[in-house]
GROMACS .gro file of C-alpha atoms in nm:
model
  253
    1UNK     CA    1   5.121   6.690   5.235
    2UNK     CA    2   5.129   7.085   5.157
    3UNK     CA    3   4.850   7.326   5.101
    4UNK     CA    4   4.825   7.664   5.017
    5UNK     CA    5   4.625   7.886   5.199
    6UNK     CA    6   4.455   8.199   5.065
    7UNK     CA    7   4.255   8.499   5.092
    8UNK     CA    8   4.088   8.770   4.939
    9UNK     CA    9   4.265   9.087   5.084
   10UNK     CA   10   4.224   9.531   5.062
   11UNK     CA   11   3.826   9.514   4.947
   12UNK     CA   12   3.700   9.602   5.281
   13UNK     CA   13   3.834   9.958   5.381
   14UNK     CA   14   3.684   9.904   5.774
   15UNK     CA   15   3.890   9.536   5.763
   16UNK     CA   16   4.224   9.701   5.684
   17UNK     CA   17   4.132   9.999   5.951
   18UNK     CA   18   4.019   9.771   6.271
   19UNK     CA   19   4.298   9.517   6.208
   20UNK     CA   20   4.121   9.225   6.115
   21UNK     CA   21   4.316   9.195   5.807
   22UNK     CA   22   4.672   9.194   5.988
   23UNK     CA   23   4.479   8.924   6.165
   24UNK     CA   24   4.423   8.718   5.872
   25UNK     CA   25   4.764   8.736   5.749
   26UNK     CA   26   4.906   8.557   6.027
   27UNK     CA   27   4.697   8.219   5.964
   28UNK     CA   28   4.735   8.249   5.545
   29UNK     CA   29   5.008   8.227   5.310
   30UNK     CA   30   4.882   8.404   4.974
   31UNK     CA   31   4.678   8.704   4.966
   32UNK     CA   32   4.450   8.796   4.656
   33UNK     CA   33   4.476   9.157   4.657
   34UNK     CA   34   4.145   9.374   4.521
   35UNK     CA   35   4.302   9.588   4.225
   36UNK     CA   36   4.024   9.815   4.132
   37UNK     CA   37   3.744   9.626   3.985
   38UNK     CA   38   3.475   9.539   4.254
   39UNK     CA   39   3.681   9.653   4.486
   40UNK     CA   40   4.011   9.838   4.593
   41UNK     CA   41   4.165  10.157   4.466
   42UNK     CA   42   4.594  10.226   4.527
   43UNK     CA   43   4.596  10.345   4.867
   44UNK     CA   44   4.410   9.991   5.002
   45UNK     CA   45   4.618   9.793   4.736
   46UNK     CA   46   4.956   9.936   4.885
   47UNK     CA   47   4.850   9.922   5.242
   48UNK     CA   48   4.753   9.554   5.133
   49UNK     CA   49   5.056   9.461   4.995
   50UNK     CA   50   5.326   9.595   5.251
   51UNK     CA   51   5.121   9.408   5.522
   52UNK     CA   52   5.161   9.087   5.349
   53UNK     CA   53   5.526   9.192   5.292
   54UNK     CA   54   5.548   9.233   5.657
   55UNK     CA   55   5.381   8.845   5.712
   56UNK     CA   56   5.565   8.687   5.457
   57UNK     CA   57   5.277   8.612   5.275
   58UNK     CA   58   5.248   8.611   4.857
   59UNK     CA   59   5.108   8.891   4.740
   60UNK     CA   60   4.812   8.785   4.395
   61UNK     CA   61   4.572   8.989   4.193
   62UNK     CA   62   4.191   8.943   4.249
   63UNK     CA   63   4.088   9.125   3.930
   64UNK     CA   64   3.676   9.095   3.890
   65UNK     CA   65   3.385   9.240   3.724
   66UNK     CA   66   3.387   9.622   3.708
   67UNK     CA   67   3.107   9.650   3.917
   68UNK     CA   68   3.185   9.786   4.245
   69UNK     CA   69   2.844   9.888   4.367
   70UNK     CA   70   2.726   9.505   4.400
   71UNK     CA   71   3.095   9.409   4.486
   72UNK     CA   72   3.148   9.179   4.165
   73UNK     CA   73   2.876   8.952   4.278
   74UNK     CA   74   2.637   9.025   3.975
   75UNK     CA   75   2.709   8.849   3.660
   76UNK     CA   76   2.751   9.091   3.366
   77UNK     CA   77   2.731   9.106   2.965
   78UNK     CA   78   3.051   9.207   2.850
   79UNK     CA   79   3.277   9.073   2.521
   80UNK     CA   80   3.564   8.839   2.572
   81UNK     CA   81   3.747   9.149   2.483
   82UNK     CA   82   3.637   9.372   2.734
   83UNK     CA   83   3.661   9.121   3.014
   84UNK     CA   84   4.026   9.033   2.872
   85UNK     CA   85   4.109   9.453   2.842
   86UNK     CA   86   3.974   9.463   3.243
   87UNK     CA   87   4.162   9.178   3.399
   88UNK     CA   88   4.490   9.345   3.207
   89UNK     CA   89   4.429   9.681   3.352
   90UNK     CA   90   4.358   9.572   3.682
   91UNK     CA   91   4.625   9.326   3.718
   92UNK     CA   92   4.875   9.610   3.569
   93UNK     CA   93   4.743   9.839   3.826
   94UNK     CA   94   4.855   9.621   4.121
   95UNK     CA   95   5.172   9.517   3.972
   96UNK     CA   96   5.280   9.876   3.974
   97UNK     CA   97   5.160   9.900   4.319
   98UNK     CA   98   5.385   9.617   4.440
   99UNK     CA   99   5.657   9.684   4.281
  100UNK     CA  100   5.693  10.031   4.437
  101UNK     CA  101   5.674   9.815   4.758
  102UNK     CA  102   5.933   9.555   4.618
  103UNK     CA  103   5.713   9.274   4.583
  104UNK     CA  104   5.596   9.074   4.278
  105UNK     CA  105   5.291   8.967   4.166
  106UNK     CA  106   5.300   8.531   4.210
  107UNK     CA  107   4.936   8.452   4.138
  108UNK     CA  108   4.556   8.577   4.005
  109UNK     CA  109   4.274   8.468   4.065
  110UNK     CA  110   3.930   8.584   4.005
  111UNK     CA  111   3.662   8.765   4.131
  112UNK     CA  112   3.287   8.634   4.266
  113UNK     CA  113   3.072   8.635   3.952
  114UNK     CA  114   3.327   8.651   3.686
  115UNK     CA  115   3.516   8.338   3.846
  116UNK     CA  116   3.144   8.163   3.892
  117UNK     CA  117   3.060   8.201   3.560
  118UNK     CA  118   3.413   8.127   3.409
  119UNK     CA  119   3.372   7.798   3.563
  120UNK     CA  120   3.194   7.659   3.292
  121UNK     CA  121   3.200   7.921   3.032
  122UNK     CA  122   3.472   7.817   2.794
  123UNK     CA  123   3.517   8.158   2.671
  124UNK     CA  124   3.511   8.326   2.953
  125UNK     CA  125   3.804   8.140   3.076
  126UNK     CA  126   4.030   8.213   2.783
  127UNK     CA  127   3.927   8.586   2.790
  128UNK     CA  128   4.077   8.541   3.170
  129UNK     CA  129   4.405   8.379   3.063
  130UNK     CA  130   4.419   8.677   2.805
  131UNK     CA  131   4.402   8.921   2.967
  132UNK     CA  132   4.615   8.798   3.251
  133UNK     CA  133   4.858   8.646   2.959
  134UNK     CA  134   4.854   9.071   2.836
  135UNK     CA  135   5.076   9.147   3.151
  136UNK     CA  136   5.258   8.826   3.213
  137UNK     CA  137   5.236   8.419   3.154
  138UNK     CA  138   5.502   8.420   3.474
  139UNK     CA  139   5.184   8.385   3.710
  140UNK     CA  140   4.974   8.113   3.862
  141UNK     CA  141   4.608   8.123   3.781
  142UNK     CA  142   4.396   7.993   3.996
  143UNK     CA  143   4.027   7.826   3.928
  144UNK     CA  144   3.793   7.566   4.072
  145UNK     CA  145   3.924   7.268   4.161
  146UNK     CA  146   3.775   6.982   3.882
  147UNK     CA  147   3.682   7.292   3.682
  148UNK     CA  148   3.721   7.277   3.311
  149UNK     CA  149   3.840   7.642   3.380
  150UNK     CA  150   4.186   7.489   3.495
  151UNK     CA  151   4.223   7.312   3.186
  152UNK     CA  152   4.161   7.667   2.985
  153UNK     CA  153   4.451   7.793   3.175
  154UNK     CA  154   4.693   7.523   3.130
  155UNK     CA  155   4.623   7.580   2.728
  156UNK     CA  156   4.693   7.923   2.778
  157UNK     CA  157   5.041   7.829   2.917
  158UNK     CA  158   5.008   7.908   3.314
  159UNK     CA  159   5.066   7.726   3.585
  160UNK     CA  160   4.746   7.646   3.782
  161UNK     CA  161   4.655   7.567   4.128
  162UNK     CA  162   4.324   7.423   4.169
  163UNK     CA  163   4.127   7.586   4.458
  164UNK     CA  164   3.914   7.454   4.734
  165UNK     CA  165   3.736   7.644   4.972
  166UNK     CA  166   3.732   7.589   5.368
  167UNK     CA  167   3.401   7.867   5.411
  168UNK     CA  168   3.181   7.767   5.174
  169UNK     CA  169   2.963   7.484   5.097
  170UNK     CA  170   2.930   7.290   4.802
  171UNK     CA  171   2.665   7.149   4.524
  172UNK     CA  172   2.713   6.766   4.436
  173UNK     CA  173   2.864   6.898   4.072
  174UNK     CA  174   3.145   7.042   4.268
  175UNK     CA  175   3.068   7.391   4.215
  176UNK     CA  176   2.989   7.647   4.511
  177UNK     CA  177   2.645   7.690   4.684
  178UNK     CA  178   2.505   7.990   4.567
  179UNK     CA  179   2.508   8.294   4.819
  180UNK     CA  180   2.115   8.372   4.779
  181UNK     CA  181   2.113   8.032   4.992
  182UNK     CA  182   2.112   8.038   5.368
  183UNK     CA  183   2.363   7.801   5.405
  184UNK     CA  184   2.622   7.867   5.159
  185UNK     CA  185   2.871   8.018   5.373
  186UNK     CA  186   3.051   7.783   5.677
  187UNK     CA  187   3.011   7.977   5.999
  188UNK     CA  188   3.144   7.762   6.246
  189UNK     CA  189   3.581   7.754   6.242
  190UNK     CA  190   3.556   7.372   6.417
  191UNK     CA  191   3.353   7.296   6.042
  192UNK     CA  192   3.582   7.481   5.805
  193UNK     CA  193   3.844   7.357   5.945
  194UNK     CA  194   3.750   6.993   5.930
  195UNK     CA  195   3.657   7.030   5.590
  196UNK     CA  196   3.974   7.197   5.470
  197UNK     CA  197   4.190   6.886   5.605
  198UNK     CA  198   3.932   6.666   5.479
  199UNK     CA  199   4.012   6.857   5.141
  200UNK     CA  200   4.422   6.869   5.189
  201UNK     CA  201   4.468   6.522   5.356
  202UNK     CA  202   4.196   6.299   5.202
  203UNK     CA  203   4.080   6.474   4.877
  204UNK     CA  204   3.729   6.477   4.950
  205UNK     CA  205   3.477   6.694   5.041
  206UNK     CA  206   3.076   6.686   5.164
  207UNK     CA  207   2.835   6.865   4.949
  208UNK     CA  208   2.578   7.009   5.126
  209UNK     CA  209   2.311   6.741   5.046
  210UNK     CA  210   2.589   6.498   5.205
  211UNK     CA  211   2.700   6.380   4.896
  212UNK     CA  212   3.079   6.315   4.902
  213UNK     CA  213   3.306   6.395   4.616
  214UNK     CA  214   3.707   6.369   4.471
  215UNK     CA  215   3.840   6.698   4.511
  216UNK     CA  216   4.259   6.754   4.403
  217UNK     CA  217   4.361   7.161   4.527
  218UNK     CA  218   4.706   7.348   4.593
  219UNK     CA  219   4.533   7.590   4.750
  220UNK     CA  220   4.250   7.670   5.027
  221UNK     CA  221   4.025   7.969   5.054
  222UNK     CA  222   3.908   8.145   5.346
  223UNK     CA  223   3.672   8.467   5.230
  224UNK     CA  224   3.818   8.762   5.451
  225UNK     CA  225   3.439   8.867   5.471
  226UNK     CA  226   3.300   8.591   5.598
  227UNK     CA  227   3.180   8.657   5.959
  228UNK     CA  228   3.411   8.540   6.172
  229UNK     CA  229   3.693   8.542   5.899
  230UNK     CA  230   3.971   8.558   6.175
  231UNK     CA  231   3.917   8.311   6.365
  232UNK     CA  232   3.802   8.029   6.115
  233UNK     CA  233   4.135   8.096   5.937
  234UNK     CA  234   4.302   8.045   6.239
  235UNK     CA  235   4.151   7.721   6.303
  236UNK     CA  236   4.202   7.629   5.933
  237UNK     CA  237   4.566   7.671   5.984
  238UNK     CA  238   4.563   7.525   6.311
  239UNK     CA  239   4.400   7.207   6.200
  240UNK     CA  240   4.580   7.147   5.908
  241UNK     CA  241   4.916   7.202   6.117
  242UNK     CA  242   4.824   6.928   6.383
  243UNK     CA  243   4.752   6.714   6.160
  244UNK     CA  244   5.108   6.757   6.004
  245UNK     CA  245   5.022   6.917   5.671
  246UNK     CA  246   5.260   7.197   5.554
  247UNK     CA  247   5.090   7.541   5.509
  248UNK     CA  248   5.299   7.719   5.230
  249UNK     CA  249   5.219   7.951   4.930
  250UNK     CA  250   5.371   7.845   4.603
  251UNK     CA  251   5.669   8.037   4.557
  252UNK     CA  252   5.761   7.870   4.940
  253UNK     CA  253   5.669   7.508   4.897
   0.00000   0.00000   0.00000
């Protein structure tokens, strides 16, 4: 059994100053870097990148809506075109970045409202894949796992891993609890972490109503912004580790 583990990585300017993202490198093994949408500018994607050099871990794009005053989180009008045009430019933006630090881009995946709504929105998903597909098809995409989004992808011609998420709850559809809910965000590390190898080892996971469902990933998520961030991931890794699952990105695996 192997699993991915990943993160979303330089959106929090006070995360990258106080060390808690140096932290979170050491439990995760790709890092979805903020490239200037809802989040991010050079200076955080460079520090962000040649700290992820430093922990071996693979550096991704997390392009999302251009919307930085409500951090991505807002769902907005914009043409296929436009949202194609802005995932290009953004994931252009931290290629250049990285490869000033010697690194390469292995992976995207997108951001908070624009990956939400891409879930089910057909068109959405393509404008995604064409936009990433403007700067290179050499890259992973990443989407929901049991998504139709990850089927988009695939007949775009990327590889896909299909995500899970360790700090989140879930609806019985599969898709993620909405934030404007109390309890749409897992807290406690002992419960992320039990539902992340519940995920990697046995495929299934608990909705929040209790409802259990088939769920296939490559990959894990831990939100760097949850509260608690560092030490869930840490128990994530831990967990998963015990229980004799391999914890490797996908250029390592």
């Amino acid at each position: 059994m192997r699993i991915d583990l990943n993160c979303d990585m330089g959106e929090l300017p006070e995360a990258i100053a106080d060390g808690t993202q140096e932290a979170l490198l050491r439990s995760i093994t790709s890092a979805n870097v903020a490239c200037g949408g809802h989040a991010g500018d050079e200076r955080t994607m460079r520090t962000t990148v040649e700290q992820s050099m430093r922990a071996g871990v693979a550096v991704g794009a997390h392009p999302g809506y251009p919307d930085r005053e409500n951090f991505g989180r807002l769902e907005l009008k914009m043409s296929a075109e436009a949202v194609a045009n802005s995932i290009y430019e953004q994931v252009r933006a931290l290629a250049e970045v990285a490869a000033k630090c010697g690194a390469k881009l292995v992976h995207v995946k997108p951001h908070g409202a624009l990956y939400n709504q891409a879930v089910k929105n057909h068109e959405l998903s393509e404008a995604i894949a064409t936009g990433v597909a403007k700067y290179s098809k050499d890259l992973v995409l990443m989407g929901l796992a049991e998504s139709p989004m990850l089927e988009v992808f695939r007949e775009a011609g990327f590889a896909v891993a299909a995500e899970a998420f360790a700090d989140r709850r879930y609806e019985p559809d599969g898709t993620l609890r909405s934030r404007k809910f109390g309890n749409a965000l897992i807290r406690d590390p002992a419960e992320a972490a039990k539902q992340a190898l519940s995920i990697a080892q046995g495929g299934i996971v608990t909705a929040h109503d209790g409802t259990k469902m088939k769920l296939t990933a490559q990959t894990i998520c831990i939100h760097g912004d949850t509260p608690g961030s560092v030490q869930i991931a840490a128990a994530v890794a831990r967990e998963l580790r015990d229980a004799g699952v391999t914890v490797c990105g996908f250029s390592q695996c």
